[in-house]
PDB file of C-alpha atoms in Angstrom:
ATOM      1  CA  MET A1098       0.000   0.000   0.000  1.00 60.00           C
ATOM      2  CA  PRO A1099       1.415   3.447  -0.891  1.00 66.00           C
ATOM      3  CA  LYS A1100       2.745   5.538   1.988  1.00 69.00           C
ATOM      4  CA  PHE A1101       0.251   8.372   1.429  1.00 66.00           C
ATOM      5  CA  VAL A1102      -2.647   5.903   1.746  1.00 67.00           C
ATOM      6  CA  LEU A1103      -1.222   4.551   4.987  1.00 65.00           C
ATOM      7  CA  LEU A1104      -0.722   8.085   6.286  1.00 66.00           C
ATOM      8  CA  LYS A1105      -4.308   8.990   5.392  1.00 66.00           C
ATOM      9  CA  LEU A1106      -5.618   5.882   7.151  1.00 63.00           C
ATOM     10  CA  TRP A1107      -3.510   6.675  10.217  1.00 66.00           C
ATOM     11  CA  LEU A1108      -4.797  10.260  10.301  1.00 64.00           C
ATOM     12  CA  THR A1109      -8.355   9.016   9.924  1.00 63.00           C
ATOM     13  CA  MET A1110      -7.936   6.589  12.780  1.00 65.00           C
ATOM     14  CA  HIS A1111      -6.342   9.274  14.911  1.00 69.00           C
ATOM     15  CA  ALA A1112      -9.446  11.450  14.441  1.00 77.00           C
ATOM     16  CA  TYR A1113     -12.067   8.684  14.227  1.00 82.00           C
ATOM     17  CA  GLY A1114     -10.516   5.853  16.225  1.00 81.00           C
ATOM     18  CA  THR A1115     -12.210   6.812  19.463  1.00 87.00           C
ATOM     19  CA  LYS A1116     -15.655   7.183  17.909  1.00 91.00           C
ATOM     20  CA  THR A1117     -18.258   4.561  18.719  1.00 93.00           C
ATOM     21  CA  ASP A1118     -19.895   2.465  16.016  1.00 94.00           C
ATOM     22  CA  GLN A1119     -23.053   4.483  16.563  1.00 96.00           C
ATOM     23  CA  GLU A1120     -21.156   7.718  15.915  1.00 94.00           C
ATOM     24  CA  LEU A1121     -19.569   6.193  12.807  1.00 95.00           C
ATOM     25  CA  ALA A1122     -23.020   5.160  11.556  1.00 96.00           C
ATOM     26  CA  PHE A1123     -24.295   8.734  11.975  1.00 95.00           C
ATOM     27  CA  LEU A1124     -21.232  10.045  10.138  1.00 95.00           C
ATOM     28  CA  LEU A1125     -21.747   7.536   7.319  1.00 96.00           C
ATOM     29  CA  MET A1126     -25.362   8.632   7.026  1.00 97.00           C
ATOM     30  CA  ALA A1127     -24.058  12.209   6.742  1.00 96.00           C
ATOM     31  CA  ASP A1128     -21.913  11.140   3.735  1.00 96.00           C
ATOM     32  CA  ASP A1129     -18.576  11.287   5.581  1.00 94.00           C
ATOM     33  CA  PRO A1130     -16.064   9.172   3.592  1.00 92.00           C
ATOM     34  CA  GLU A1131     -13.609   9.256   6.500  1.00 91.00           C
ATOM     35  CA  ALA A1132     -16.156   7.316   8.557  1.00 93.00           C
ATOM     36  CA  LEU A1133     -16.033   4.624   5.869  1.00 94.00           C
ATOM     37  CA  ASN A1134     -12.233   4.578   6.134  1.00 90.00           C
ATOM     38  CA  ALA A1135     -12.546   4.239   9.905  1.00 92.00           C
ATOM     39  CA  CYS A1136     -14.938   1.290   9.510  1.00 94.00           C
ATOM     40  CA  TYR A1137     -12.523  -0.279   7.051  1.00 93.00           C
ATOM     41  CA  VAL A1138      -9.578   0.032   9.422  1.00 90.00           C
ATOM     42  CA  ARG A1139     -11.605  -1.105  12.428  1.00 93.00           C
ATOM     43  CA  TYR A1140     -13.190  -4.205  10.871  1.00 96.00           C
ATOM     44  CA  MET A1141     -11.097  -5.258   7.870  1.00 95.00           C
ATOM     45  CA  GLN A1142      -8.924  -7.742   9.734  1.00 95.00           C
ATOM     46  CA  SER A1143     -11.782  -9.564  11.459  1.00 96.00           C
ATOM     47  CA  LEU A1144     -13.876  -9.554   8.270  1.00 97.00           C
ATOM     48  CA  HIS A1145     -10.928 -10.916   6.305  1.00 97.00           C
ATOM     49  CA  TYR A1146     -10.487 -13.765   8.784  1.00 96.00           C
ATOM     50  CA  PHE A1147     -14.234 -14.500   8.710  1.00 96.00           C
ATOM     51  CA  VAL A1148     -14.466 -14.623   4.898  1.00 96.00           C
ATOM     52  CA  ILE A1149     -11.200 -16.476   4.203  1.00 95.00           C
ATOM     53  CA  ARG A1150     -12.286 -19.288   6.545  1.00 94.00           C
ATOM     54  CA  MET A1151     -15.379 -19.837   4.394  1.00 91.00           C
ATOM     55  CA  ALA A1152     -14.091 -18.912   0.938  1.00 89.00           C
ATOM     56  CA  LYS A1153     -10.684 -20.605   1.147  1.00 89.00           C
ATOM     57  CA  SER A1154      -9.570 -18.265  -1.631  1.00 89.00           C
ATOM     58  CA  PRO A1155      -7.604 -15.023  -1.197  1.00 92.00           C
ATOM     59  CA  THR A1156      -8.921 -13.641  -4.496  1.00 91.00           C
ATOM     60  CA  LEU A1157     -12.541 -14.383  -3.662  1.00 91.00           C
ATOM     61  CA  THR A1158     -12.003 -12.977  -0.170  1.00 94.00           C
ATOM     62  CA  GLU A1159     -10.708  -9.688  -1.564  1.00 94.00           C
ATOM     63  CA  ASP A1160     -13.693  -9.461  -3.908  1.00 93.00           C
ATOM     64  CA  VAL A1161     -16.111 -10.074  -1.029  1.00 95.00           C
ATOM     65  CA  LEU A1162     -14.434  -7.506   1.218  1.00 96.00           C
ATOM     66  CA  GLN A1163     -14.420  -4.872  -1.484  1.00 96.00           C
ATOM     67  CA  GLU A1164     -18.081  -5.506  -2.245  1.00 96.00           C
ATOM     68  CA  THR A1165     -18.913  -5.378   1.479  1.00 97.00           C
ATOM     69  CA  PHE A1166     -17.564  -1.855   1.898  1.00 97.00           C
ATOM     70  CA  VAL A1167     -19.054  -0.709  -1.418  1.00 97.00           C
ATOM     71  CA  ARG A1168     -22.460  -1.883  -0.212  1.00 97.00           C
ATOM     72  CA  LEU A1169     -21.971  -0.227   3.168  1.00 97.00           C
ATOM     73  CA  TRP A1170     -21.361   3.061   1.383  1.00 97.00           C
ATOM     74  CA  GLN A1171     -24.202   2.565  -1.105  1.00 97.00           C
ATOM     75  CA  HIS A1172     -26.717   1.804   1.667  1.00 97.00           C
ATOM     76  CA  ARG A1173     -25.402   4.241   4.272  1.00 97.00           C
ATOM     77  CA  LYS A1174     -28.662   6.228   4.290  1.00 96.00           C
ATOM     78  CA  GLN A1175     -30.560   3.140   5.464  1.00 96.00           C
ATOM     79  CA  LEU A1176     -28.257   2.476   8.429  1.00 95.00           C
ATOM     80  CA  ASN A1177     -29.821   2.220  11.848  1.00 94.00           C
ATOM     81  CA  PRO A1178     -27.267   3.677  14.286  1.00 93.00           C
ATOM     82  CA  SER A1179     -28.829   1.814  17.205  1.00 93.00           C
ATOM     83  CA  GLN A1180     -28.062  -1.543  15.548  1.00 94.00           C
ATOM     84  CA  ASN A1181     -24.720  -3.329  15.713  1.00 96.00           C
ATOM     85  CA  LEU A1182     -22.492  -2.014  12.881  1.00 96.00           C
ATOM     86  CA  LYS A1183     -20.072  -4.939  13.146  1.00 96.00           C
ATOM     87  CA  ALA A1184     -22.889  -7.493  12.818  1.00 96.00           C
ATOM     88  CA  TYR A1185     -24.253  -5.523   9.857  1.00 97.00           C
ATOM     89  CA  LEU A1186     -20.867  -5.697   8.090  1.00 97.00           C
ATOM     90  CA  PHE A1187     -20.529  -9.429   8.755  1.00 97.00           C
ATOM     91  CA  THR A1188     -24.031 -10.003   7.369  1.00 96.00           C
ATOM     92  CA  ILE A1189     -23.185  -8.058   4.223  1.00 97.00           C
ATOM     93  CA  ALA A1190     -19.946 -10.037   3.796  1.00 97.00           C
ATOM     94  CA  HIS A1191     -21.764 -13.340   4.267  1.00 96.00           C
ATOM     95  CA  HIS A1192     -24.396 -12.448   1.650  1.00 95.00           C
ATOM     96  CA  CYS A1193     -21.752 -11.172  -0.791  1.00 94.00           C
ATOM     97  CA  LEU A1194     -19.844 -14.438  -0.487  1.00 94.00           C
ATOM     98  CA  LEU A1195     -22.987 -16.511  -1.059  1.00 93.00           C
ATOM     99  CA  ASN A1196     -23.916 -14.410  -4.103  1.00 91.00           C
ATOM    100  CA  LEU A1197     -20.432 -14.741  -5.626  1.00 89.00           C
ATOM    101  CA  LEU A1198     -20.425 -18.508  -5.040  1.00 86.00           C
ATOM    102  CA  LYS A1199     -23.874 -18.894  -6.628  1.00 86.00           C
ATOM    103  CA  ARG A1200     -22.790 -16.845  -9.637  1.00 83.00           C
ATOM    104  CA  ALA A1201     -19.601 -18.892 -10.019  1.00 75.00           C
ATOM    105  CA  GLN A1202     -21.545 -22.147  -9.785  1.00 75.00           C
ATOM    106  CA  HIS A1203     -24.015 -20.969 -12.431  1.00 66.00           C
ATOM    107  CA  GLU A1204     -21.211 -19.846 -14.764  1.00 67.00           C
ATOM    108  CA  PHE A1205     -19.443 -23.197 -14.292  1.00 68.00           C
ATOM    109  CA  PHE A1206     -22.647 -25.052 -15.218  1.00 68.00           C
ATOM    110  CA  ILE A1207     -23.068 -22.972 -18.372  1.00 68.00           C
ATOM    111  CA  LEU A1208     -19.454 -23.535 -19.419  1.00 67.00           C
ATOM    112  CA  GLU A1209     -19.748 -27.283 -18.860  1.00 70.00           C
ATOM    113  CA  GLU A1210     -22.928 -27.439 -20.918  1.00 69.00           C
ATOM    114  CA  LEU A1211     -21.405 -25.431 -23.756  1.00 69.00           C
ATOM    115  CA  LYS A1212     -18.243 -27.544 -23.648  1.00 69.00           C
ATOM    116  CA  HIS A1213     -20.345 -30.678 -24.026  1.00 66.00           C
ATOM    117  CA  TYR A1214     -22.080 -29.344 -27.143  1.00 65.00           C
ATOM    118  CA  SER A1215     -18.989 -27.855 -28.732  1.00 64.00           C
ATOM    119  CA  SER A1216     -17.134 -31.175 -28.886  1.00 57.00           C
ATOM    120  CA  PRO A1217     -16.540 -32.517 -32.403  1.00 55.00           C
ATOM    121  CA  VAL A1218     -19.440 -34.989 -32.535  1.00 54.00           C
ATOM    122  CA  GLU A1219     -21.707 -35.615 -35.505  1.00 56.00           C
ATOM    123  CA  ASN A1220     -24.356 -32.929 -35.794  1.00 56.00           C
ATOM    124  CA  THR A1221     -27.723 -34.669 -35.833  1.00 62.00           C
ATOM    125  CA  THR A1222     -31.084 -32.938 -35.722  1.00 63.00           C
ATOM    126  CA  ASP A1223     -31.883 -34.483 -32.324  1.00 65.00           C
ATOM    127  CA  ARG A1224     -28.578 -33.257 -30.851  1.00 66.00           C
ATOM    128  CA  TRP A1225     -29.192 -29.746 -32.195  1.00 64.00           C
ATOM    129  CA  LEU A1226     -32.747 -29.647 -30.797  1.00 66.00           C
ATOM    130  CA  ASP A1227     -31.487 -30.862 -27.427  1.00 70.00           C
ATOM    131  CA  TYR A1228     -28.830 -28.133 -27.444  1.00 67.00           C
ATOM    132  CA  THR A1229     -31.382 -25.466 -28.394  1.00 68.00           C
ATOM    133  CA  VAL A1230     -33.786 -26.478 -25.616  1.00 69.00           C
ATOM    134  CA  LYS A1231     -31.017 -26.498 -22.991  1.00 67.00           C
ATOM    135  CA  ARG A1232     -29.596 -23.190 -24.210  1.00 65.00           C
ATOM    136  CA  LYS A1233     -32.992 -21.530 -23.924  1.00 66.00           C
ATOM    137  CA  GLY A1234     -33.289 -22.880 -20.384  1.00 62.00           C
ATOM    138  CA  ILE A1235     -29.864 -21.487 -19.448  1.00 56.00           C
ATOM    139  CA  THR A1236     -30.348 -18.030 -20.950  1.00 53.00           C
ATOM    140  CA  GLY A1237     -33.965 -17.641 -19.900  1.00 54.00           C
ATOM    141  CA  GLY A1238     -35.425 -18.197 -23.354  1.00 52.00           C
ATOM    142  CA  HIS A1239     -33.433 -15.574 -25.278  1.00 52.00           C
TER     143      HIS A1239
END
């Protein structure tokens, strides 16, 4: 990480490190990006540990963590400062991981189906009709 980013994070934590989660939630709702940085610094390590244990993939973990903080920022106006911010972040991370895994599983299924039909096998009418029916099922009829 570049030194200026580390310095900015340190300065943020110096100013925001003593704030409660409730105060950070109010600041997020007021569109304060430094509050987001403070949440990142405060919870990144524990979120990383939580996600990597389930995902078993550093790349997938980074994607989930990035998406978690993007969603926190996108939905900051709907925050409830009286609720547990840490639990909210862990819930977002859990849902992001499940969504990414579902998407990956669906993409894998599609690739396997297409691989099966792209093999050099004789092209009969029945095989083509079977392919067309399955393809419409995969793409939602388009």
